Amino acid sequence: AGNQTPVVSAVALNDGSNITPNINTTRNVKTTGKITDGDGCSDISAVLARIYFNGAGSGDQCSADFNTCYVIAGADCSSTCQGTTEAWVTCPANLWYHIEPTNDSGAEEWLGTIFATDSANATYKASNPSTVEVVGSLAMTVLDASIAYGSVAVGEHTGTTNQNALIMNIANTSIDAMISGTAMTSAAAAATIVVGKQKWNVGAFDYATAGTVLTTTNTDAVINCPKPTSHEPSNSSDTIMWGLGIDLGTGMGTDFGGKNTLTFTND
């Protein structure tokens, strides 16, 4: 009898469920399926899998890309032979948090494809038939989160000397920021620096002539933080700059402190 080509079937990506990326790290996602070879499981010589975004253009022949395509070598797949001719395979990949979202992309989705080759170099492939979406997530982290103004004299302000708070997008959706804050108080003086004496700006500014007055309610900050395309660290970030003025009559103190809050929102 001649060679019997292996047949791939019952392919599933993430067990048919939508994929929600983990924030600022990876999520392990698997493609599973059955390879049937009439010549026996031992005749299956190679297995390969891809997990990919079908809107990228190259489909199941895509090259490895942390945003749109994960190529899983046979050495990373596991298999179990049931009977003598059916091999059930599992091919996992760690998908980074900035993978392309599809929940608003219409027909675009993520697919898993398994490729099987036998000893006669006969090949077969199949993909999951069900729709699997990647959920768009929102998240950020703030570096340099402790704003230290140093010494500012009563009646003076920080001028062009700004303090930085770097916002980094650590999910897979473009973001803006919302900013609010509180008054600053000192345990060593019966004095308060009202919330409106702090100012902020996206980028450098002069306290005397520019900046947005901090308030206790959220104010939208239009930052440039699109969906990241790389990680460790994210390549999507922007900087909020801060300044402070001290009114005449404010009591002396060396340890004024308060709380400024930055939260994310849809771009």
PDB file of N, CA and C in Angstrom, residues 62-152:
ATOM      1  N   CYS A  62       2.774  33.238   8.307  1.00  0.00           N
ATOM      2  CA  CYS A  62       3.370  34.438   8.895  1.00  0.00           C
ATOM      3  C   CYS A  62       4.712  34.149   9.564  1.00  0.00           C
ATOM      4  N   SER A  63       5.540  35.182   9.602  1.00  0.00           N
ATOM      5  CA  SER A  63       6.812  35.115  10.323  1.00  0.00           C
ATOM      6  C   SER A  63       6.592  35.566  11.767  1.00  0.00           C
ATOM      7  N   ALA A  64       7.431  35.063  12.652  1.00  0.00           N
ATOM      8  CA  ALA A  64       7.268  35.354  14.077  1.00  0.00           C
ATOM      9  C   ALA A  64       7.248  36.855  14.343  1.00  0.00           C
ATOM     10  N   ASP A  65       6.263  37.293  15.090  1.00  0.00           N
ATOM     11  CA  ASP A  65       6.095  38.698  15.445  1.00  0.00           C
ATOM     12  C   ASP A  65       5.319  38.743  16.760  1.00  0.00           C
ATOM     13  N   PHE A  66       5.838  39.488  17.746  1.00  0.00           N
ATOM     14  CA  PHE A  66       5.205  39.490  19.062  1.00  0.00           C
ATOM     15  C   PHE A  66       3.808  40.102  19.059  1.00  0.00           C
ATOM     16  N   ASN A  67       3.459  40.833  17.999  1.00  0.00           N
ATOM     17  CA  ASN A  67       2.143  41.461  17.928  1.00  0.00           C
ATOM     18  C   ASN A  67       1.117  40.620  17.189  1.00  0.00           C
ATOM     19  N   THR A  68       1.566  39.857  16.183  1.00  0.00           N
ATOM     20  CA  THR A  68       0.609  39.232  15.270  1.00  0.00           C
ATOM     21  C   THR A  68       0.848  37.766  14.965  1.00  0.00           C
ATOM     22  N   CYS A  69       1.997  37.190  15.329  1.00  0.00           N
ATOM     23  CA  CYS A  69       2.277  35.821  14.889  1.00  0.00           C
ATOM     24  C   CYS A  69       3.240  35.118  15.839  1.00  0.00           C
ATOM     25  N   TYR A  70       2.824  33.960  16.342  1.00  0.00           N
ATOM     26  CA  TYR A  70       3.655  33.138  17.216  1.00  0.00           C
ATOM     27  C   TYR A  70       3.846  31.780  16.554  1.00  0.00           C
ATOM     28  N   VAL A  71       5.102  31.478  16.230  1.00  0.00           N
ATOM     29  CA  VAL A  71       5.454  30.219  15.571  1.00  0.00           C
ATOM     30  C   VAL A  71       5.907  29.235  16.646  1.00  0.00           C
ATOM     31  N   ILE A  72       5.273  28.070  16.686  1.00  0.00           N
ATOM     32  CA  ILE A  72       5.543  27.086  17.734  1.00  0.00           C
ATOM     33  C   ILE A  72       6.212  25.873  17.106  1.00  0.00           C
ATOM     34  N   ALA A  73       7.469  25.660  17.442  1.00  0.00           N
ATOM     35  CA  ALA A  73       8.225  24.538  16.886  1.00  0.00           C
ATOM     36  C   ALA A  73       7.724  23.220  17.460  1.00  0.00           C
ATOM     37  N   GLY A  74       7.961  22.161  16.709  1.00  0.00           N
ATOM     38  CA  GLY A  74       7.533  20.836  17.154  1.00  0.00           C
ATOM     39  C   GLY A  74       8.107  20.444  18.494  1.00  0.00           C
ATOM     40  N   ALA A  75       9.332  20.908  18.775  1.00  0.00           N
ATOM     41  CA  ALA A  75       9.963  20.570  20.050  1.00  0.00           C
ATOM     42  C   ALA A  75       9.202  21.152  21.234  1.00  0.00           C
ATOM     43  N   ASP A  76       8.398  22.195  20.988  1.00  0.00           N
ATOM     44  CA  ASP A  76       7.625  22.815  22.057  1.00  0.00           C
ATOM     45  C   ASP A  76       6.208  22.254  22.156  1.00  0.00           C
ATOM     46  N   CYS A  77       5.852  21.355  21.250  1.00  0.00           N
ATOM     47  CA  CYS A  77       4.539  20.715  21.276  1.00  0.00           C
ATOM     48  C   CYS A  77       4.635  19.367  21.985  1.00  0.00           C
ATOM     49  N   SER A  78       3.567  18.962  22.598  1.00  0.00           N
ATOM     50  CA  SER A  78       3.493  17.628  23.204  1.00  0.00           C
ATOM     51  C   SER A  78       2.424  16.827  22.473  1.00  0.00           C
ATOM     52  N   SER A  79       2.572  15.499  22.477  1.00  0.00           N
ATOM     53  CA  SER A  79       1.597  14.664  21.773  1.00  0.00           C
ATOM     54  C   SER A  79       1.367  13.363  22.537  1.00  0.00           C
ATOM     55  N   THR A  80       0.167  12.839  22.373  1.00  0.00           N
ATOM     56  CA  THR A  80      -0.209  11.556  22.958  1.00  0.00           C
ATOM     57  C   THR A  80      -0.879  10.721  21.883  1.00  0.00           C
ATOM     58  N   CYS A  81      -0.347   9.518  21.644  1.00  0.00           N
ATOM     59  CA  CYS A  81      -0.921   8.631  20.634  1.00  0.00           C
ATOM     60  C   CYS A  81      -2.029   7.790  21.268  1.00  0.00           C
ATOM     61  N   GLN A  82      -3.212   7.877  20.681  1.00  0.00           N
ATOM     62  CA  GLN A  82      -4.334   7.059  21.141  1.00  0.00           C
ATOM     63  C   GLN A  82      -4.577   5.956  20.114  1.00  0.00           C
ATOM     64  N   GLY A  83      -4.579   4.733  20.574  1.00  0.00           N
ATOM     65  CA  GLY A  83      -4.609   3.616  19.629  1.00  0.00           C
ATOM     66  C   GLY A  83      -3.271   3.556  18.915  1.00  0.00           C
ATOM     67  N   THR A  84      -3.289   3.456  17.616  1.00  0.00           N
ATOM     68  CA  THR A  84      -2.028   3.407  16.864  1.00  0.00           C
ATOM     69  C   THR A  84      -1.930   4.484  15.808  1.00  0.00           C
ATOM     70  N   THR A  85      -3.038   5.183  15.499  1.00  0.00           N
ATOM     71  CA  THR A  85      -3.018   6.100  14.353  1.00  0.00           C
ATOM     72  C   THR A  85      -3.427   7.528  14.685  1.00  0.00           C
ATOM     73  N   GLU A  86      -3.860   7.807  15.905  1.00  0.00           N
ATOM     74  CA  GLU A  86      -4.336   9.145  16.250  1.00  0.00           C
ATOM     75  C   GLU A  86      -3.433   9.771  17.311  1.00  0.00           C
ATOM     76  N   ALA A  87      -2.852  10.901  16.967  1.00  0.00           N
ATOM     77  CA  ALA A  87      -1.998  11.633  17.901  1.00  0.00           C
ATOM     78  C   ALA A  87      -2.679  12.950  18.266  1.00  0.00           C
ATOM     79  N   TRP A  88      -2.920  13.151  19.542  1.00  0.00           N
ATOM     80  CA  TRP A  88      -3.468  14.416  20.023  1.00  0.00           C
ATOM     81  C   TRP A  88      -2.308  15.315  20.429  1.00  0.00           C
ATOM     82  N   VAL A  89      -2.261  16.511  19.849  1.00  0.00           N
ATOM     83  CA  VAL A  89      -1.112  17.395  20.061  1.00  0.00           C
ATOM     84  C   VAL A  89      -1.555  18.679  20.757  1.00  0.00           C
ATOM     85  N   THR A  90      -0.647  19.209  21.556  1.00  0.00           N
ATOM     86  CA  THR A  90      -0.848  20.491  22.237  1.00  0.00           C
ATOM     87  C   THR A  90       0.376  21.354  21.980  1.00  0.00           C
ATOM     88  N   CYS A  91       0.152  22.553  21.436  1.00  0.00           N
ATOM     89  CA  CYS A  91       1.248  23.461  21.091  1.00  0.00           C
ATOM     90  C   CYS A  91       1.009  24.799  21.791  1.00  0.00           C
ATOM     91  N   PRO A  92       1.768  25.089  22.862  1.00  0.00           N
ATOM     92  CA  PRO A  92       1.550  26.318  23.629  1.00  0.00           C
ATOM     93  C   PRO A  92       2.490  27.444  23.199  1.00  0.00           C
ATOM     94  N   ALA A  93       2.062  28.673  23.462  1.00  0.00           N
ATOM     95  CA  ALA A  93       2.907  29.847  23.230  1.00  0.00           C
ATOM     96  C   ALA A  93       2.586  30.894  24.287  1.00  0.00           C
ATOM     97  N   ASN A  94       3.593  31.676  24.652  1.00  0.00           N
ATOM     98  CA  ASN A  94       3.408  32.777  25.589  1.00  0.00           C
ATOM     99  C   ASN A  94       3.163  34.056  24.796  1.00  0.00           C
ATOM    100  N   LEU A  95       1.921  34.522  24.789  1.00  0.00           N
ATOM    101  CA  LEU A  95       1.530  35.693  24.020  1.00  0.00           C
ATOM    102  C   LEU A  95       1.713  36.953  24.862  1.00  0.00           C
ATOM    103  N   TRP A  96       2.448  37.931  24.306  1.00  0.00           N
ATOM    104  CA  TRP A  96       2.727  39.161  25.037  1.00  0.00           C
ATOM    105  C   TRP A  96       1.498  40.057  25.130  1.00  0.00           C
ATOM    106  N   TYR A  97       1.512  40.935  26.123  1.00  0.00           N
ATOM    107  CA  TYR A  97       0.350  41.773  26.432  1.00  0.00           C
ATOM    108  C   TYR A  97      -0.050  42.712  25.304  1.00  0.00           C
ATOM    109  N   HIS A  98       0.873  43.003  24.364  1.00  0.00           N
ATOM    110  CA  HIS A  98       0.557  43.972  23.310  1.00  0.00           C
ATOM    111  C   HIS A  98       0.114  43.305  22.005  1.00  0.00           C
ATOM    112  N   ILE A  99      -0.336  42.051  22.066  1.00  0.00           N
ATOM    113  CA  ILE A  99      -0.855  41.412  20.860  1.00  0.00           C
ATOM    114  C   ILE A  99      -2.059  42.193  20.323  1.00  0.00           C
ATOM    115  N   GLU A 100      -2.246  42.067  19.007  1.00  0.00           N
ATOM    116  CA  GLU A 100      -3.265  42.857  18.311  1.00  0.00           C
ATOM    117  C   GLU A 100      -4.673  42.504  18.812  1.00  0.00           C
ATOM    118  N   PRO A 101      -5.438  43.504  19.281  1.00  0.00           N
ATOM    119  CA  PRO A 101      -6.812  43.218  19.710  1.00  0.00           C
ATOM    120  C   PRO A 101      -7.745  43.108  18.509  1.00  0.00           C
ATOM    121  N   THR A 102      -8.808  42.345  18.671  1.00  0.00           N
ATOM    122  CA  THR A 102      -9.744  42.138  17.560  1.00  0.00           C
ATOM    123  C   THR A 102     -11.194  42.338  17.947  1.00  0.00           C
ATOM    124  N   ASN A 103     -11.473  42.705  19.175  1.00  0.00           N
ATOM    125  CA  ASN A 103     -12.874  42.775  19.586  1.00  0.00           C
ATOM    126  C   ASN A 103     -13.655  43.860  18.863  1.00  0.00           C
ATOM    127  N   ASP A 104     -12.968  44.784  18.177  1.00  0.00           N
ATOM    128  CA  ASP A 104     -13.651  45.803  17.382  1.00  0.00           C
ATOM    129  C   ASP A 104     -13.217  45.731  15.923  1.00  0.00           C
ATOM    130  N   SER A 105     -12.744  44.586  15.483  1.00  0.00           N
ATOM    131  CA  SER A 105     -12.125  44.488  14.161  1.00  0.00           C
ATOM    132  C   SER A 105     -12.972  43.745  13.139  1.00  0.00           C
ATOM    133  N   GLY A 106     -14.262  43.579  13.381  1.00  0.00           N
ATOM    134  CA  GLY A 106     -15.114  42.929  12.396  1.00  0.00           C
ATOM    135  C   GLY A 106     -14.703  41.501  12.144  1.00  0.00           C
ATOM    136  N   ALA A 107     -14.347  41.200  10.891  1.00  0.00           N
ATOM    137  CA  ALA A 107     -14.023  39.826  10.507  1.00  0.00           C
ATOM    138  C   ALA A 107     -12.641  39.395  10.970  1.00  0.00           C
ATOM    139  N   GLU A 108     -11.817  40.316  11.425  1.00  0.00           N
ATOM    140  CA  GLU A 108     -10.467  39.958  11.843  1.00  0.00           C
ATOM    141  C   GLU A 108     -10.510  39.228  13.179  1.00  0.00           C
ATOM    142  N   GLU A 109      -9.682  38.200  13.285  1.00  0.00           N
ATOM    143  CA  GLU A 109      -9.662  37.369  14.492  1.00  0.00           C
ATOM    144  C   GLU A 109      -8.307  36.690  14.607  1.00  0.00           C
ATOM    145  N   TRP A 110      -8.143  35.904  15.662  1.00  0.00           N
ATOM    146  CA  TRP A 110      -6.943  35.103  15.857  1.00  0.00           C
ATOM    147  C   TRP A 110      -7.260  33.643  15.556  1.00  0.00           C
ATOM    148  N   LEU A 111      -6.282  32.984  14.940  1.00  0.00           N
ATOM    149  CA  LEU A 111      -6.438  31.587  14.549  1.00  0.00           C
ATOM    150  C   LEU A 111      -5.253  30.769  15.041  1.00  0.00           C
ATOM    151  N   GLY A 112      -5.490  29.493  15.229  1.00  0.00           N
ATOM    152  CA  GLY A 112      -4.420  28.530  15.482  1.00  0.00           C
ATOM    153  C   GLY A 112      -4.407  27.506  14.367  1.00  0.00           C
ATOM    154  N   THR A 113      -3.243  27.263  13.795  1.00  0.00           N
ATOM    155  CA  THR A 113      -3.103  26.277  12.717  1.00  0.00           C
ATOM    156  C   THR A 113      -2.045  25.258  13.108  1.00  0.00           C
ATOM    157  N   ILE A 114      -2.345  23.991  12.890  1.00  0.00           N
ATOM    158  CA  ILE A 114      -1.393  22.904  13.131  1.00  0.00           C
ATOM    159  C   ILE A 114      -1.009  22.296  11.786  1.00  0.00           C
ATOM    160  N   PHE A 115       0.297  22.113  11.596  1.00  0.00           N
ATOM    161  CA  PHE A 115       0.847  21.516  10.382  1.00  0.00           C
ATOM    162  C   PHE A 115       1.442  20.156  10.744  1.00  0.00           C
ATOM    163  N   ALA A 116       1.158  19.147   9.949  1.00  0.00           N
ATOM    164  CA  ALA A 116       1.715  17.809  10.183  1.00  0.00           C
ATOM    165  C   ALA A 116       2.427  17.328   8.924  1.00  0.00           C
ATOM    166  N   THR A 117       3.573  16.684   9.113  1.00  0.00           N
ATOM    167  CA  THR A 117       4.356  16.112   8.012  1.00  0.00           C
ATOM    168  C   THR A 117       4.706  14.675   8.377  1.00  0.00           C
ATOM    169  N   ASP A 118       4.645  13.772   7.383  1.00  0.00           N
ATOM    170  CA  ASP A 118       5.011  12.380   7.670  1.00  0.00           C
ATOM    171  C   ASP A 118       6.359  12.035   7.054  1.00  0.00           C
ATOM    172  N   SER A 119       6.758  10.776   7.205  1.00  0.00           N
ATOM    173  CA  SER A 119       8.093  10.345   6.774  1.00  0.00           C
ATOM    174  C   SER A 119       8.282  10.421   5.267  1.00  0.00           C
ATOM    175  N   ALA A 120       7.184  10.470   4.519  1.00  0.00           N
ATOM    176  CA  ALA A 120       7.265  10.606   3.059  1.00  0.00           C
ATOM    177  C   ALA A 120       7.147  12.069   2.635  1.00  0.00           C
ATOM    178  N   ASN A 121       7.216  12.966   3.600  1.00  0.00           N
ATOM    179  CA  ASN A 121       7.135  14.410   3.375  1.00  0.00           C
ATOM    180  C   ASN A 121       5.756  14.862   2.904  1.00  0.00           C
ATOM    181  N   ALA A 122       4.743  14.052   3.139  1.00  0.00           N
ATOM    182  CA  ALA A 122       3.369  14.468   2.866  1.00  0.00           C
ATOM    183  C   ALA A 122       2.906  15.370   4.002  1.00  0.00           C
ATOM    184  N   THR A 123       2.227  16.464   3.660  1.00  0.00           N
ATOM    185  CA  THR A 123       1.852  17.454   4.665  1.00  0.00           C
ATOM    186  C   THR A 123       0.353  17.713   4.659  1.00  0.00           C
ATOM    187  N   TYR A 124      -0.111  18.223   5.785  1.00  0.00           N
ATOM    188  CA  TYR A 124      -1.524  18.572   5.934  1.00  0.00           C
ATOM    189  C   TYR A 124      -1.595  19.644   7.012  1.00  0.00           C
ATOM    190  N   LYS A 125      -2.582  20.528   6.895  1.00  0.00           N
ATOM    191  CA  LYS A 125      -2.766  21.549   7.926  1.00  0.00           C
ATOM    192  C   LYS A 125      -4.253  21.792   8.131  1.00  0.00           C
ATOM    193  N   ALA A 126      -4.590  22.307   9.304  1.00  0.00           N
ATOM    194  CA  ALA A 126      -5.970  22.693   9.606  1.00  0.00           C
ATOM    195  C   ALA A 126      -5.952  23.751  10.701  1.00  0.00           C
ATOM    196  N   SER A 127      -7.003  24.588  10.702  1.00  0.00           N
ATOM    197  CA  SER A 127      -7.126  25.672  11.677  1.00  0.00           C
ATOM    198  C   SER A 127      -8.404  25.514  12.482  1.00  0.00           C
ATOM    199  N   ASN A 128      -8.471  26.240  13.590  1.00  0.00           N
ATOM    200  CA  ASN A 128      -9.691  26.212  14.399  1.00  0.00           C
ATOM    201  C   ASN A 128     -10.843  26.856  13.625  1.00  0.00           C
ATOM    202  N   PRO A 129     -12.006  26.256  13.643  1.00  0.00           N
ATOM    203  CA  PRO A 129     -13.136  26.804  12.892  1.00  0.00           C
ATOM    204  C   PRO A 129     -13.896  27.900  13.625  1.00  0.00           C
ATOM    205  N   SER A 130     -13.747  27.973  14.931  1.00  0.00           N
ATOM    206  CA  SER A 130     -14.538  28.925  15.710  1.00  0.00           C
ATOM    207  C   SER A 130     -13.805  30.253  15.850  1.00  0.00           C
ATOM    208  N   THR A 131     -14.571  31.306  16.021  1.00  0.00           N
ATOM    209  CA  THR A 131     -14.002  32.642  16.165  1.00  0.00           C
ATOM    210  C   THR A 131     -13.384  32.809  17.554  1.00  0.00           C
ATOM    211  N   VAL A 132     -12.129  33.233  17.581  1.00  0.00           N
ATOM    212  CA  VAL A 132     -11.459  33.555  18.840  1.00  0.00           C
ATOM    213  C   VAL A 132     -10.963  34.996  18.750  1.00  0.00           C
ATOM    214  N   GLU A 133     -11.448  35.826  19.643  1.00  0.00           N
ATOM    215  CA  GLU A 133     -11.059  37.232  19.662  1.00  0.00           C
ATOM    216  C   GLU A 133     -10.004  37.469  20.737  1.00  0.00           C
ATOM    217  N   VAL A 134      -9.165  38.487  20.502  1.00  0.00           N
ATOM    218  CA  VAL A 134      -8.263  38.984  21.539  1.00  0.00           C
ATOM    219  C   VAL A 134      -8.879  40.260  22.103  1.00  0.00           C
ATOM    220  N   VAL A 135      -9.111  40.268  23.389  1.00  0.00           N
ATOM    221  CA  VAL A 135      -9.785  41.380  24.050  1.00  0.00           C
ATOM    222  C   VAL A 135      -8.838  42.571  24.160  1.00  0.00           C
ATOM    223  N   GLY A 136      -9.337  43.753  23.832  1.00  0.00           N
ATOM    224  CA  GLY A 136      -8.560  44.967  24.039  1.00  0.00           C
ATOM    225  C   GLY A 136      -8.581  45.366  25.503  1.00  0.00           C
ATOM    226  N   SER A 137      -7.402  45.554  26.083  1.00  0.00           N
ATOM    227  CA  SER A 137      -7.287  45.874  27.509  1.00  0.00           C
ATOM    228  C   SER A 137      -6.660  47.251  27.687  1.00  0.00           C
ATOM    229  N   LEU A 138      -6.932  47.875  28.822  1.00  0.00           N
ATOM    230  CA  LEU A 138      -6.362  49.169  29.173  1.00  0.00           C
ATOM    231  C   LEU A 138      -5.555  49.025  30.451  1.00  0.00           C
ATOM    232  N   ALA A 139      -4.318  49.535  30.441  1.00  0.00           N
ATOM    233  CA  ALA A 139      -3.499  49.523  31.660  1.00  0.00           C
ATOM    234  C   ALA A 139      -2.312  50.451  31.471  1.00  0.00           C
ATOM    235  N   MET A 140      -1.835  50.975  32.573  1.00  0.00           N
ATOM    236  CA  MET A 140      -0.619  51.782  32.522  1.00  0.00           C
ATOM    237  C   MET A 140       0.116  51.637  33.839  1.00  0.00           C
ATOM    238  N   THR A 141       1.385  52.001  33.802  1.00  0.00           N
ATOM    239  CA  THR A 141       2.162  52.118  35.019  1.00  0.00           C
ATOM    240  C   THR A 141       2.821  53.484  35.008  1.00  0.00           C
ATOM    241  N   VAL A 142       3.073  54.032  36.184  1.00  0.00           N
ATOM    242  CA  VAL A 142       3.696  55.348  36.298  1.00  0.00           C
ATOM    243  C   VAL A 142       5.066  55.176  36.928  1.00  0.00           C
ATOM    244  N   LEU A 143       6.091  55.534  36.167  1.00  0.00           N
ATOM    245  CA  LEU A 143       7.450  55.529  36.695  1.00  0.00           C
ATOM    246  C   LEU A 143       7.752  56.905  37.287  1.00  0.00           C
ATOM    247  N   ASP A 144       8.743  56.988  38.149  1.00  0.00           N
ATOM    248  CA  ASP A 144       9.045  58.239  38.860  1.00  0.00           C
ATOM    249  C   ASP A 144       7.778  58.753  39.544  1.00  0.00           C
ATOM    250  N   ALA A 145       7.076  57.837  40.209  1.00  0.00           N
ATOM    251  CA  ALA A 145       5.757  58.159  40.755  1.00  0.00           C
ATOM    252  C   ALA A 145       5.823  59.082  41.965  1.00  0.00           C
ATOM    253  N   SER A 146       6.986  59.212  42.600  1.00  0.00           N
ATOM    254  CA  SER A 146       7.127  60.109  43.738  1.00  0.00           C
ATOM    255  C   SER A 146       7.629  61.462  43.232  1.00  0.00           C
ATOM    256  N   ILE A 147       6.788  62.486  43.323  1.00  0.00           N
ATOM    257  CA  ILE A 147       7.131  63.818  42.814  1.00  0.00           C
ATOM    258  C   ILE A 147       7.794  64.603  43.938  1.00  0.00           C
ATOM    259  N   ALA A 148       9.065  64.932  43.780  1.00  0.00           N
ATOM    260  CA  ALA A 148       9.828  65.630  44.821  1.00  0.00           C
ATOM    261  C   ALA A 148      10.204  67.020  44.314  1.00  0.00           C
ATOM    262  N   TYR A 149       9.536  68.058  44.829  1.00  0.00           N
ATOM    263  CA  TYR A 149       9.793  69.417  44.365  1.00  0.00           C
ATOM    264  C   TYR A 149      11.033  70.034  44.999  1.00  0.00           C
ATOM    265  N   GLY A 150      11.521  69.442  46.082  1.00  0.00           N
ATOM    266  CA  GLY A 150      12.649  70.052  46.768  1.00  0.00           C
ATOM    267  C   GLY A 150      12.214  71.292  47.536  1.00  0.00           C
ATOM    268  N   SER A 151      13.114  72.249  47.686  1.00  0.00           N
ATOM    269  CA  SER A 151      12.826  73.470  48.450  1.00  0.00           C
ATOM    270  C   SER A 151      12.263  74.550  47.528  1.00  0.00           C
ATOM    271  N   VAL A 152      11.091  75.051  47.878  1.00  0.00           N
ATOM    272  CA  VAL A 152      10.471  76.167  47.149  1.00  0.00           C
ATOM    273  C   VAL A 152      10.133  77.235  48.181  1.00  0.00           C
TER     274      VAL A 152
END
